[in-house]
Amino acid sequence: MIRFFRCSFEGCPKILGKSTWSTRKTHCKEPLKTPVPWVIIHHTATPTCKTRATCTTRLRSIQNYHIQTRKWCDVGYNFLIGNGGNIYEGRGWTKMGAHAIGYNYKSIGIAFIGDFRKRLPSRAARNAAKRLIQCGVALKKIRKNYTLKGHLNVGKTACPGNALYNNIKTWPRFKAGKESLP
């Protein structure tokens, strides 16, 4: 059975539920206290994907890496987006992610599937992320006055890649600069 999430807000995009791409049982228990004040953008630094079949393979590989190598309870991101514009549930709106050390408790992590150091994700993927953020605000999962950051703004990393980072700097509510923990 394919599970889709529909938001009550008409601008909410379709989110492909975890059961559409993973059969793996995970044990993440740490709730995410919402609405969160931050949205953190990532890239997976893997080959990209466009179709659901290819993205399913990629998602399972990322999930396996996060569980087996990183020893996390599941894939670290709250949501992942393929180059075809499909949004895939990771930990979703209700579970704390493992995407930005020290910031997971106060952020939603959105990862674009692919390596975006030199090129951008597709327009469909970028638009899907923007709609997902708007949906999170409408659902009161993300604060109205949220701050958008690239992963490199909160950690020692090159994520989400130069091309994507330069693009998200033009998105609403982006705030440049490094952030330190309170």
CSV table of N, CA and C in Angstrom, one decimal:
chain,number,residue,atom,x,y,z
A,1,MET,N,0.8,-1.2,0.0
A,1,MET,CA,0.0,0.0,0.0
A,1,MET,C,0.9,1.2,0.0
A,2,ILE,N,0.6,2.1,-0.9
A,2,ILE,CA,1.4,3.4,-1.0
A,2,ILE,C,0.7,4.4,-0.1
A,3,ARG,N,1.5,5.0,0.8
A,3,ARG,CA,1.0,6.0,1.7
A,3,ARG,C,1.5,7.4,1.3
A,4,PHE,N,0.6,8.3,1.1
A,4,PHE,CA,0.9,9.7,0.8
A,4,PHE,C,0.4,10.5,2.0
A,5,PHE,N,1.1,11.6,2.2
A,5,PHE,CA,0.6,12.6,3.2
A,5,PHE,C,0.0,13.8,2.5
A,6,ARG,N,-1.1,14.1,2.9
A,6,ARG,CA,-1.8,15.3,2.3
A,6,ARG,C,-1.9,16.3,3.4
A,7,CYS,N,-1.6,17.5,3.1
A,7,CYS,CA,-1.7,18.6,4.1
A,7,CYS,C,-3.1,19.3,3.9
A,8,SER,N,-3.6,19.9,5.0
A,8,SER,CA,-4.9,20.6,4.9
A,8,SER,C,-4.7,21.9,4.1
A,9,PHE,N,-3.5,22.4,4.1
A,9,PHE,CA,-3.2,23.7,3.4
A,9,PHE,C,-3.1,23.3,1.9
A,10,GLU,N,-3.8,24.0,1.0
A,10,GLU,CA,-3.8,23.7,-0.4
A,10,GLU,C,-2.5,23.8,-1.1
A,11,GLY,N,-1.6,24.5,-0.5
A,11,GLY,CA,-0.3,24.6,-1.2
A,11,GLY,C,0.7,23.5,-0.8
A,12,CYS,N,0.3,22.6,0.1
A,12,CYS,CA,1.2,21.5,0.5
A,12,CYS,C,1.4,20.5,-0.6
A,13,PRO,N,2.7,20.2,-0.8
A,13,PRO,CA,3.0,19.2,-1.8
A,13,PRO,C,2.7,17.8,-1.3
A,14,LYS,N,2.6,16.8,-2.2
A,14,LYS,CA,2.5,15.4,-1.9
A,14,LYS,C,3.8,15.0,-1.3
A,15,ILE,N,3.8,14.3,-0.2
A,15,ILE,CA,5.0,13.7,0.5
A,15,ILE,C,4.8,12.2,0.4
A,16,LEU,N,5.8,11.5,-0.2
A,16,LEU,CA,5.8,10.1,-0.3
A,16,LEU,C,6.2,9.5,1.1
A,17,GLY,N,5.3,8.8,1.7
A,17,GLY,CA,5.6,8.3,3.1
A,17,GLY,C,6.7,7.3,3.1
A,18,LYS,N,7.3,7.1,4.3
A,18,LYS,CA,8.4,6.2,4.5
A,18,LYS,C,8.1,4.8,3.9
A,19,SER,N,6.9,4.3,4.0
A,19,SER,CA,6.6,3.0,3.5
A,19,SER,C,6.6,2.8,2.0
A,20,THR,N,6.7,3.9,1.3
A,20,THR,CA,6.8,3.9,-0.2
A,20,THR,C,8.2,3.6,-0.6
A,21,TRP,N,9.2,3.8,0.3
A,21,TRP,CA,10.6,3.5,-0.1
A,21,TRP,C,11.4,2.6,0.8
A,22,SER,N,10.9,2.4,2.0
A,22,SER,CA,11.6,1.6,3.0
A,22,SER,C,10.7,0.5,3.6
A,23,THR,N,11.3,-0.6,3.8
A,23,THR,CA,10.6,-1.7,4.5
A,23,THR,C,11.3,-1.9,5.9
A,24,ARG,N,12.3,-1.1,6.2
A,24,ARG,CA,13.1,-1.3,7.4
A,24,ARG,C,12.4,-0.7,8.6
A,25,LYS,N,12.4,-1.4,9.7
A,25,LYS,CA,11.8,-0.9,10.9
A,25,LYS,C,12.9,-0.1,11.6
A,26,THR,N,12.5,1.1,12.0
A,26,THR,CA,13.5,1.9,12.7
A,26,THR,C,13.0,2.2,14.1
A,27,HIS,N,13.9,2.7,15.0
A,27,HIS,CA,13.5,2.9,16.4
A,27,HIS,C,13.8,4.3,16.9
A,28,CYS,N,13.5,5.3,16.1
A,28,CYS,CA,13.7,6.6,16.5
A,28,CYS,C,12.6,7.0,17.4
A,29,LYS,N,12.9,7.5,18.6
A,29,LYS,CA,11.9,7.8,19.6
A,29,LYS,C,11.9,9.3,20.0
A,30,GLU,N,13.0,10.0,19.8
A,30,GLU,CA,13.1,11.4,20.2
A,30,GLU,C,12.2,12.3,19.4
A,31,PRO,N,11.1,12.8,20.1
A,31,PRO,CA,10.2,13.7,19.4
A,31,PRO,C,10.8,15.0,19.1
A,32,LEU,N,10.3,15.7,18.0
A,32,LEU,CA,10.7,17.0,17.7
A,32,LEU,C,9.7,18.0,18.2
A,33,LYS,N,10.1,18.9,19.0
A,33,LYS,CA,9.2,19.9,19.5
A,33,LYS,C,9.0,21.0,18.5
A,34,THR,N,7.7,21.0,18.0
A,34,THR,CA,7.4,22.0,17.0
A,34,THR,C,6.5,23.1,17.5
A,35,PRO,N,6.4,24.2,16.9
A,35,PRO,CA,7.1,24.6,15.6
A,35,PRO,C,8.6,24.9,15.8
A,36,VAL,N,9.4,24.4,14.9
A,36,VAL,CA,10.9,24.7,15.0
A,36,VAL,C,11.2,26.0,14.4
A,37,PRO,N,12.3,26.7,14.9
A,37,PRO,CA,12.6,28.0,14.4
A,37,PRO,C,13.5,27.9,13.1
A,38,TRP,N,14.1,26.8,12.8
A,38,TRP,CA,15.1,26.7,11.7
A,38,TRP,C,14.7,25.6,10.7
A,39,VAL,N,15.1,25.9,9.4
A,39,VAL,CA,15.1,24.9,8.4
A,39,VAL,C,16.6,24.9,7.9
A,40,ILE,N,17.1,23.7,7.8
A,40,ILE,CA,18.5,23.5,7.4
A,40,ILE,C,18.5,22.7,6.1
A,41,ILE,N,19.2,23.2,5.1
A,41,ILE,CA,19.3,22.6,3.8
A,41,ILE,C,20.6,21.8,3.6
A,42,HIS,N,20.4,20.6,3.1
A,42,HIS,CA,21.6,19.7,2.9
A,42,HIS,C,21.6,19.2,1.5
A,43,HIS,N,22.7,18.5,1.1
A,43,HIS,CA,22.7,17.6,-0.1
A,43,HIS,C,23.3,16.3,0.4
A,44,THR,N,23.0,15.2,-0.2
A,44,THR,CA,23.4,13.9,0.2
A,44,THR,C,24.8,13.6,-0.3
A,45,ALA,N,25.3,14.4,-1.2
A,45,ALA,CA,26.7,14.1,-1.8
A,45,ALA,C,26.8,12.7,-2.4
A,46,THR,N,25.7,12.3,-3.0
A,46,THR,CA,25.6,11.0,-3.7
A,46,THR,C,25.2,11.3,-5.1
A,47,PRO,N,25.1,10.3,-6.0
A,47,PRO,CA,24.5,10.5,-7.3
A,47,PRO,C,23.1,10.9,-7.1
A,48,THR,N,22.6,11.7,-8.0
A,48,THR,CA,21.2,12.2,-7.9
A,48,THR,C,20.2,11.1,-8.4
A,49,CYS,N,19.0,11.4,-8.3
A,49,CYS,CA,17.9,10.5,-8.9
A,49,CYS,C,16.8,11.3,-9.3
A,50,LYS,N,16.0,10.8,-10.2
A,50,LYS,CA,14.8,11.5,-10.8
A,50,LYS,C,13.6,10.7,-10.6
A,51,THR,N,13.6,9.4,-11.0
A,51,THR,CA,12.4,8.6,-10.9
A,51,THR,C,12.3,8.0,-9.5
A,52,ARG,N,11.0,7.6,-9.2
A,52,ARG,CA,10.8,7.0,-7.9
A,52,ARG,C,11.6,5.7,-7.7
A,53,ALA,N,11.7,4.9,-8.8
A,53,ALA,CA,12.5,3.7,-8.6
A,53,ALA,C,14.0,3.9,-8.3
A,54,THR,N,14.6,4.9,-9.0
A,54,THR,CA,16.0,5.2,-8.8
A,54,THR,C,16.1,5.9,-7.4
A,55,CYS,N,15.2,6.8,-7.1
A,55,CYS,CA,15.3,7.4,-5.8
A,55,CYS,C,15.1,6.4,-4.6
A,56,THR,N,14.2,5.4,-4.8
A,56,THR,CA,14.1,4.4,-3.8
A,56,THR,C,15.4,3.7,-3.5
A,57,THR,N,16.1,3.3,-4.6
A,57,THR,CA,17.4,2.7,-4.4
A,57,THR,C,18.4,3.6,-3.7
A,58,ARG,N,18.4,4.9,-4.1
A,58,ARG,CA,19.3,5.8,-3.5
A,58,ARG,C,18.9,6.0,-2.0
A,59,LEU,N,17.7,6.2,-1.7
A,59,LEU,CA,17.2,6.4,-0.3
A,59,LEU,C,17.6,5.2,0.6
A,60,ARG,N,17.4,4.0,0.1
A,60,ARG,CA,17.7,2.9,0.9
A,60,ARG,C,19.2,2.8,1.2
A,61,SER,N,20.0,3.2,0.2
A,61,SER,CA,21.5,3.2,0.4
A,61,SER,C,21.9,4.3,1.5
A,62,ILE,N,21.2,5.4,1.4
A,62,ILE,CA,21.5,6.5,2.4
A,62,ILE,C,21.1,6.0,3.8
A,63,GLN,N,19.9,5.4,3.8
A,63,GLN,CA,19.4,4.9,5.1
A,63,GLN,C,20.3,3.9,5.7
A,64,ASN,N,20.7,2.9,4.9
A,64,ASN,CA,21.7,1.9,5.3
A,64,ASN,C,22.9,2.5,5.9
A,65,TYR,N,23.5,3.5,5.1
A,65,TYR,CA,24.7,4.1,5.6
A,65,TYR,C,24.5,4.8,7.0
A,66,HIS,N,23.4,5.5,7.1
A,66,HIS,CA,23.1,6.2,8.4
A,66,HIS,C,22.9,5.2,9.5
A,67,ILE,N,22.3,4.1,9.3
A,67,ILE,CA,22.0,3.2,10.3
A,67,ILE,C,23.2,2.3,10.6
A,68,GLN,N,23.8,1.7,9.6
A,68,GLN,CA,24.9,0.8,9.8
A,68,GLN,C,26.3,1.4,10.1
A,69,THR,N,26.6,2.5,9.4
A,69,THR,CA,27.9,3.2,9.6
A,69,THR,C,27.8,4.2,10.7
A,70,ARG,N,26.8,5.1,10.6
A,70,ARG,CA,26.7,6.2,11.6
A,70,ARG,C,26.1,5.7,12.9
A,71,LYS,N,25.5,4.6,12.9
A,71,LYS,CA,24.8,4.0,14.1
A,71,LYS,C,23.6,4.9,14.5
A,72,TRP,N,22.9,5.5,13.6
A,72,TRP,CA,21.8,6.3,13.9
A,72,TRP,C,20.5,5.4,13.9
A,73,CYS,N,19.4,5.8,14.4
A,73,CYS,CA,18.2,5.0,14.4
A,73,CYS,C,17.5,5.0,13.1
A,74,ASP,N,17.9,5.9,12.2
A,74,ASP,CA,17.2,5.9,10.9
A,74,ASP,C,18.0,6.9,10.0
A,75,VAL,N,17.5,7.2,8.8
A,75,VAL,CA,18.0,8.2,7.9
A,75,VAL,C,18.0,9.5,8.8
A,76,GLY,N,19.0,10.3,8.6
A,76,GLY,CA,19.1,11.5,9.5
A,76,GLY,C,18.2,12.7,9.2
A,77,TYR,N,17.8,12.8,7.9
A,77,TYR,CA,17.0,13.9,7.5
A,77,TYR,C,15.5,13.8,7.8
A,78,ASN,N,14.8,14.9,7.9
A,78,ASN,CA,13.4,14.9,8.1
A,78,ASN,C,12.7,14.6,6.8
A,79,PHE,N,13.3,15.2,5.7
A,79,PHE,CA,12.7,15.0,4.3
A,79,PHE,C,13.9,14.9,3.3
A,80,LEU,N,13.7,14.2,2.2
A,80,LEU,CA,14.6,14.2,1.1
A,80,LEU,C,13.9,14.5,-0.2
A,81,ILE,N,14.6,15.1,-1.1
A,81,ILE,CA,13.9,15.5,-2.4
A,81,ILE,C,14.8,15.0,-3.5
A,82,GLY,N,14.1,14.3,-4.5
A,82,GLY,CA,14.7,13.8,-5.7
A,82,GLY,C,14.7,14.9,-6.8
A,83,ASN,N,15.5,14.7,-7.8
A,83,ASN,CA,15.5,15.7,-8.9
A,83,ASN,C,14.3,15.7,-9.7
A,84,GLY,N,13.4,14.7,-9.6
A,84,GLY,CA,12.1,14.8,-10.3
A,84,GLY,C,11.1,15.6,-9.5
A,85,GLY,N,11.5,16.1,-8.3
A,85,GLY,CA,10.6,16.9,-7.5
A,85,GLY,C,9.8,16.2,-6.5
A,86,ASN,N,10.0,14.8,-6.4
A,86,ASN,CA,9.3,14.1,-5.4
A,86,ASN,C,9.9,14.3,-4.0
A,87,ILE,N,9.0,14.5,-3.0
A,87,ILE,CA,9.5,14.6,-1.6
A,87,ILE,C,9.3,13.3,-0.9
A,88,TYR,N,10.3,12.9,-0.2
A,88,TYR,CA,10.3,11.6,0.5
A,88,TYR,C,10.4,11.8,2.0
A,89,GLU,N,9.5,11.2,2.7
A,89,GLU,CA,9.6,11.3,4.2
A,89,GLU,C,10.8,10.6,4.7
A,90,GLY,N,11.6,11.3,5.6
A,90,GLY,CA,12.7,10.7,6.3
A,90,GLY,C,12.1,10.4,7.7
A,91,ARG,N,12.5,11.3,8.6
A,91,ARG,CA,12.0,11.2,10.0
A,91,ARG,C,10.7,12.0,10.1
A,92,GLY,N,10.3,12.8,9.1
A,92,GLY,CA,9.1,13.5,9.1
A,92,GLY,C,9.0,14.7,10.0
A,93,TRP,N,7.8,15.1,10.2
A,93,TRP,CA,7.6,16.3,11.0
A,93,TRP,C,7.7,16.1,12.5
A,94,THR,N,7.6,14.8,13.0
A,94,THR,CA,7.5,14.6,14.4
A,94,THR,C,8.7,14.0,15.1
A,95,LYS,N,9.7,13.6,14.4
A,95,LYS,CA,10.9,13.0,15.0
A,95,LYS,C,12.1,13.8,14.8
A,96,MET,N,12.9,14.0,15.9
A,96,MET,CA,14.1,14.8,15.8
A,96,MET,C,15.1,14.1,14.8
A,97,GLY,N,15.7,14.9,13.9
A,97,GLY,CA,16.6,14.4,12.9
A,97,GLY,C,18.0,14.2,13.5
A,98,ALA,N,18.9,13.8,12.6
A,98,ALA,CA,20.3,13.6,13.0
A,98,ALA,C,21.1,14.2,11.8
A,99,HIS,N,20.8,15.5,11.5
A,99,HIS,CA,21.4,16.1,10.3
A,99,HIS,C,22.3,17.2,10.6
A,100,ALA,N,22.3,17.8,11.8
A,100,ALA,CA,23.1,19.0,12.1
A,100,ALA,C,23.4,18.9,13.6
A,101,ILE,N,24.5,18.4,14.0
A,101,ILE,CA,24.9,18.3,15.4
A,101,ILE,C,24.6,19.5,16.2
A,102,GLY,N,23.9,19.4,17.3
A,102,GLY,CA,23.6,20.6,18.1
A,102,GLY,C,22.4,21.4,17.7
A,103,TYR,N,21.9,21.1,16.5
A,103,TYR,CA,20.7,21.9,16.0
A,103,TYR,C,19.5,21.0,15.7
A,104,ASN,N,19.7,19.7,15.8
A,104,ASN,CA,18.6,18.8,15.4
A,104,ASN,C,17.3,19.1,16.2
A,105,TYR,N,17.4,19.5,17.5
A,105,TYR,CA,16.3,19.6,18.3
A,105,TYR,C,15.4,20.9,17.9
A,106,LYS,N,16.0,21.8,17.1
A,106,LYS,CA,15.3,23.0,16.8
A,106,LYS,C,15.2,23.2,15.2
A,107,SER,N,15.3,22.2,14.5
A,107,SER,CA,15.3,22.4,13.0
A,107,SER,C,14.7,21.2,12.3
A,108,ILE,N,14.2,21.5,11.1
A,108,ILE,CA,13.8,20.5,10.1
A,108,ILE,C,14.9,20.4,9.1
A,109,GLY,N,15.4,19.2,8.8
A,109,GLY,CA,16.5,19.0,7.8
A,109,GLY,C,15.9,18.5,6.5
A,110,ILE,N,16.2,19.3,5.5
A,110,ILE,CA,15.7,18.9,4.1
A,110,ILE,C,17.0,18.6,3.3
A,111,ALA,N,17.1,17.4,2.7
A,111,ALA,CA,18.2,17.1,1.9
A,111,ALA,C,17.8,16.9,0.5
A,112,PHE,N,18.6,17.5,-0.4
A,112,PHE,CA,18.4,17.2,-1.8
A,112,PHE,C,19.3,16.0,-2.2
A,113,ILE,N,18.7,15.0,-2.9
A,113,ILE,CA,19.5,13.8,-3.2
A,113,ILE,C,20.4,14.1,-4.4
A,114,GLY,N,21.7,14.1,-4.1
A,114,GLY,CA,22.6,14.4,-5.2
A,114,GLY,C,23.8,15.2,-4.6
A,115,ASP,N,24.7,15.5,-5.5
A,115,ASP,CA,25.9,16.3,-5.2
A,115,ASP,C,25.8,17.7,-5.9
A,116,PHE,N,25.6,18.7,-5.1
A,116,PHE,CA,25.3,20.0,-5.7
A,116,PHE,C,26.4,21.1,-5.4
A,117,ARG,N,27.7,20.6,-5.5
A,117,ARG,CA,28.8,21.5,-5.4
A,117,ARG,C,28.9,22.4,-6.7
A,118,LYS,N,28.7,21.8,-7.8
A,118,LYS,CA,28.9,22.5,-9.1
A,118,LYS,C,27.6,22.7,-9.9
A,119,ARG,N,26.5,22.1,-9.5
A,119,ARG,CA,25.3,22.3,-10.3
A,119,ARG,C,24.1,22.3,-9.3
A,120,LEU,N,23.0,22.9,-9.8
A,120,LEU,CA,21.8,23.0,-9.0
A,120,LEU,C,21.0,21.8,-9.1
A,121,PRO,N,20.2,21.5,-8.0
A,121,PRO,CA,19.1,20.5,-8.2
A,121,PRO,C,18.1,21.1,-9.2
A,122,SER,N,17.3,20.3,-9.8
A,122,SER,CA,16.3,20.8,-10.8
A,122,SER,C,15.4,21.8,-10.2
A,123,ARG,N,14.8,22.6,-11.1
A,123,ARG,CA,13.8,23.6,-10.6
A,123,ARG,C,12.7,22.9,-9.9
A,124,ALA,N,12.2,21.7,-10.4
A,124,ALA,CA,11.2,21.0,-9.7
A,124,ALA,C,11.5,20.6,-8.3
A,125,ALA,N,12.8,20.2,-8.1
A,125,ALA,CA,13.2,19.9,-6.7
A,125,ALA,C,13.3,21.1,-5.8
A,126,ARG,N,13.8,22.2,-6.4
A,126,ARG,CA,13.9,23.4,-5.6
A,126,ARG,C,12.5,24.0,-5.2
A,127,ASN,N,11.6,23.9,-6.2
A,127,ASN,CA,10.2,24.4,-5.9
A,127,ASN,C,9.5,23.5,-4.9
A,128,ALA,N,9.8,22.2,-5.0
A,128,ALA,CA,9.2,21.2,-4.0
A,128,ALA,C,9.7,21.6,-2.6
A,129,ALA,N,11.0,21.9,-2.4
A,129,ALA,CA,11.5,22.3,-1.1
A,129,ALA,C,10.8,23.5,-0.6
A,130,LYS,N,10.6,24.5,-1.4
A,130,LYS,CA,10.0,25.8,-1.0
A,130,LYS,C,8.5,25.5,-0.6
A,131,ARG,N,7.8,24.7,-1.4
A,131,ARG,CA,6.4,24.3,-1.0
A,131,ARG,C,6.4,23.5,0.3
A,132,LEU,N,7.4,22.6,0.5
A,132,LEU,CA,7.4,21.9,1.7
A,132,LEU,C,7.6,22.8,2.9
A,133,ILE,N,8.5,23.8,2.8
A,133,ILE,CA,8.7,24.7,3.9
A,133,ILE,C,7.4,25.5,4.2
A,134,GLN,N,6.7,26.0,3.1
A,134,GLN,CA,5.5,26.7,3.3
A,134,GLN,C,4.4,25.8,4.0
A,135,CYS,N,4.4,24.6,3.6
A,135,CYS,CA,3.5,23.6,4.2
A,135,CYS,C,3.8,23.5,5.7
A,136,GLY,N,5.1,23.3,6.0
A,136,GLY,CA,5.5,23.2,7.4
A,136,GLY,C,5.0,24.4,8.3
A,137,VAL,N,5.1,25.6,7.7
A,137,VAL,CA,4.6,26.8,8.4
A,137,VAL,C,3.1,26.7,8.5
A,138,ALA,N,2.4,26.4,7.5
A,138,ALA,CA,0.9,26.3,7.6
A,138,ALA,C,0.4,25.2,8.6
A,139,LEU,N,1.2,24.1,8.7
A,139,LEU,CA,0.9,23.1,9.6
A,139,LEU,C,1.4,23.4,11.1
A,140,LYS,N,2.0,24.5,11.2
A,140,LYS,CA,2.6,24.9,12.5
A,140,LYS,C,3.7,23.9,13.0
A,141,LYS,N,4.4,23.3,12.0
A,141,LYS,CA,5.6,22.5,12.3
A,141,LYS,C,6.9,23.3,12.2
A,142,ILE,N,6.8,24.4,11.5
A,142,ILE,CA,7.9,25.4,11.3
A,142,ILE,C,7.3,26.8,11.7
A,143,ARG,N,8.1,27.5,12.5
A,143,ARG,CA,7.6,28.9,12.9
A,143,ARG,C,7.5,29.8,11.6
A,144,LYS,N,6.5,30.7,11.7
A,144,LYS,CA,6.3,31.7,10.7
A,144,LYS,C,7.6,32.5,10.4
A,145,ASN,N,8.3,32.8,11.5
A,145,ASN,CA,9.5,33.6,11.4
A,145,ASN,C,10.7,32.8,11.4
A,146,TYR,N,10.7,31.6,10.8
A,146,TYR,CA,11.8,30.7,10.7
A,146,TYR,C,13.0,31.3,10.1
A,147,THR,N,14.2,30.7,10.3
A,147,THR,CA,15.4,31.1,9.7
A,147,THR,C,15.9,29.9,8.8
A,148,LEU,N,16.2,30.2,7.6
A,148,LEU,CA,16.7,29.2,6.6
A,148,LEU,C,18.2,29.3,6.6
A,149,LYS,N,18.9,28.1,6.7
A,149,LYS,CA,20.3,28.0,6.8
A,149,LYS,C,20.8,26.9,5.9
A,150,GLY,N,22.0,27.0,5.4
A,150,GLY,CA,22.7,25.8,4.8
A,150,GLY,C,23.4,25.1,5.9
A,151,HIS,N,23.6,23.8,5.7
A,151,HIS,CA,24.3,23.0,6.7
A,151,HIS,C,25.7,23.7,7.1
A,152,LEU,N,26.3,24.2,6.1
A,152,LEU,CA,27.7,24.8,6.4
A,152,LEU,C,27.6,26.0,7.4
A,153,ASN,N,26.4,26.6,7.6
A,153,ASN,CA,26.2,27.7,8.5
A,153,ASN,C,26.2,27.2,10.0
A,154,VAL,N,26.0,25.9,10.2
A,154,VAL,CA,25.9,25.4,11.5
A,154,VAL,C,26.9,24.3,11.8
A,155,GLY,N,27.7,24.0,10.9
A,155,GLY,CA,28.7,22.9,11.1
A,155,GLY,C,29.9,23.1,10.2
A,156,LYS,N,31.0,22.3,10.5
A,156,LYS,CA,32.2,22.4,9.6
A,156,LYS,C,32.0,21.4,8.5
A,157,THR,N,31.5,21.9,7.4
A,157,THR,CA,31.1,21.1,6.2
A,157,THR,C,31.0,21.9,5.0
A,158,ALA,N,31.1,21.3,3.8
A,158,ALA,CA,30.8,22.0,2.6
A,158,ALA,C,29.4,21.8,2.1
A,159,CYS,N,28.6,21.1,2.9
A,159,CYS,CA,27.2,20.8,2.6
A,159,CYS,C,26.4,22.1,2.7
A,160,PRO,N,25.5,22.5,1.8
A,160,PRO,CA,24.9,21.7,0.8
A,160,PRO,C,25.5,21.8,-0.6
A,161,GLY,N,26.8,22.1,-0.7
A,161,GLY,CA,27.5,22.3,-1.9
A,161,GLY,C,27.4,23.8,-2.4
A,162,ASN,N,28.4,24.3,-3.0
A,162,ASN,CA,28.5,25.7,-3.4
A,162,ASN,C,27.3,26.1,-4.3
A,163,ALA,N,27.0,25.4,-5.3
A,163,ALA,CA,25.9,25.8,-6.2
A,163,ALA,C,24.6,25.9,-5.5
A,164,LEU,N,24.2,24.9,-4.7
A,164,LEU,CA,23.0,24.9,-4.0
A,164,LEU,C,23.0,26.0,-2.9
A,165,TYR,N,24.1,26.1,-2.2
A,165,TYR,CA,24.2,27.2,-1.2
A,165,TYR,C,24.0,28.6,-1.8
A,166,ASN,N,24.6,28.8,-2.9
A,166,ASN,CA,24.5,30.2,-3.5
A,166,ASN,C,23.0,30.4,-3.9
A,167,ASN,N,22.3,29.3,-4.3
A,167,ASN,CA,20.9,29.5,-4.7
A,167,ASN,C,20.0,29.7,-3.5
A,168,ILE,N,20.2,29.0,-2.4
A,168,ILE,CA,19.3,29.1,-1.2
A,168,ILE,C,19.5,30.5,-0.6
A,169,LYS,N,20.6,31.2,-0.8
A,169,LYS,CA,20.8,32.5,-0.3
A,169,LYS,C,19.8,33.5,-0.9
A,170,THR,N,19.1,33.1,-2.0
A,170,THR,CA,18.1,34.0,-2.6
A,170,THR,C,16.7,33.6,-2.1
A,171,TRP,N,16.6,32.6,-1.3
A,171,TRP,CA,15.3,32.1,-0.8
A,171,TRP,C,14.8,33.0,0.3
A,172,PRO,N,13.5,33.0,0.5
A,172,PRO,CA,12.9,33.8,1.7
A,172,PRO,C,13.5,33.2,3.0
A,173,ARG,N,13.8,34.2,3.9
A,173,ARG,CA,14.1,33.9,5.3
A,173,ARG,C,15.5,33.3,5.4
A,174,PHE,N,16.4,33.3,4.4
A,174,PHE,CA,17.8,32.9,4.5
A,174,PHE,C,18.5,33.9,5.3
A,175,LYS,N,19.4,33.4,6.2
A,175,LYS,CA,20.2,34.3,7.0
A,175,LYS,C,21.7,33.7,6.9
A,176,ALA,N,22.6,34.5,6.4
A,176,ALA,CA,23.9,34.1,6.2
A,176,ALA,C,24.7,34.1,7.5
A,177,GLY,N,25.9,33.5,7.4
A,177,GLY,CA,26.8,33.5,8.6
A,177,GLY,C,26.7,32.2,9.4
A,178,LYS,N,27.7,32.0,10.1
A,178,LYS,CA,27.8,30.9,11.1
A,178,LYS,C,26.9,31.2,12.3
A,179,GLU,N,26.4,30.2,12.8
A,179,GLU,CA,25.6,30.3,14.0
A,179,GLU,C,26.2,29.5,15.1
A,180,SER,N,26.2,30.0,16.3
A,180,SER,CA,26.8,29.2,17.4
A,180,SER,C,25.6,28.8,18.3
A,181,LEU,N,25.9,27.7,19.0
A,181,LEU,CA,24.9,27.2,19.9
A,181,LEU,C,24.6,28.2,21.0
A,182,PRO,N,23.4,28.3,21.5
A,182,PRO,CA,23.0,29.2,22.6
A,182,PRO,C,23.7,28.8,23.9
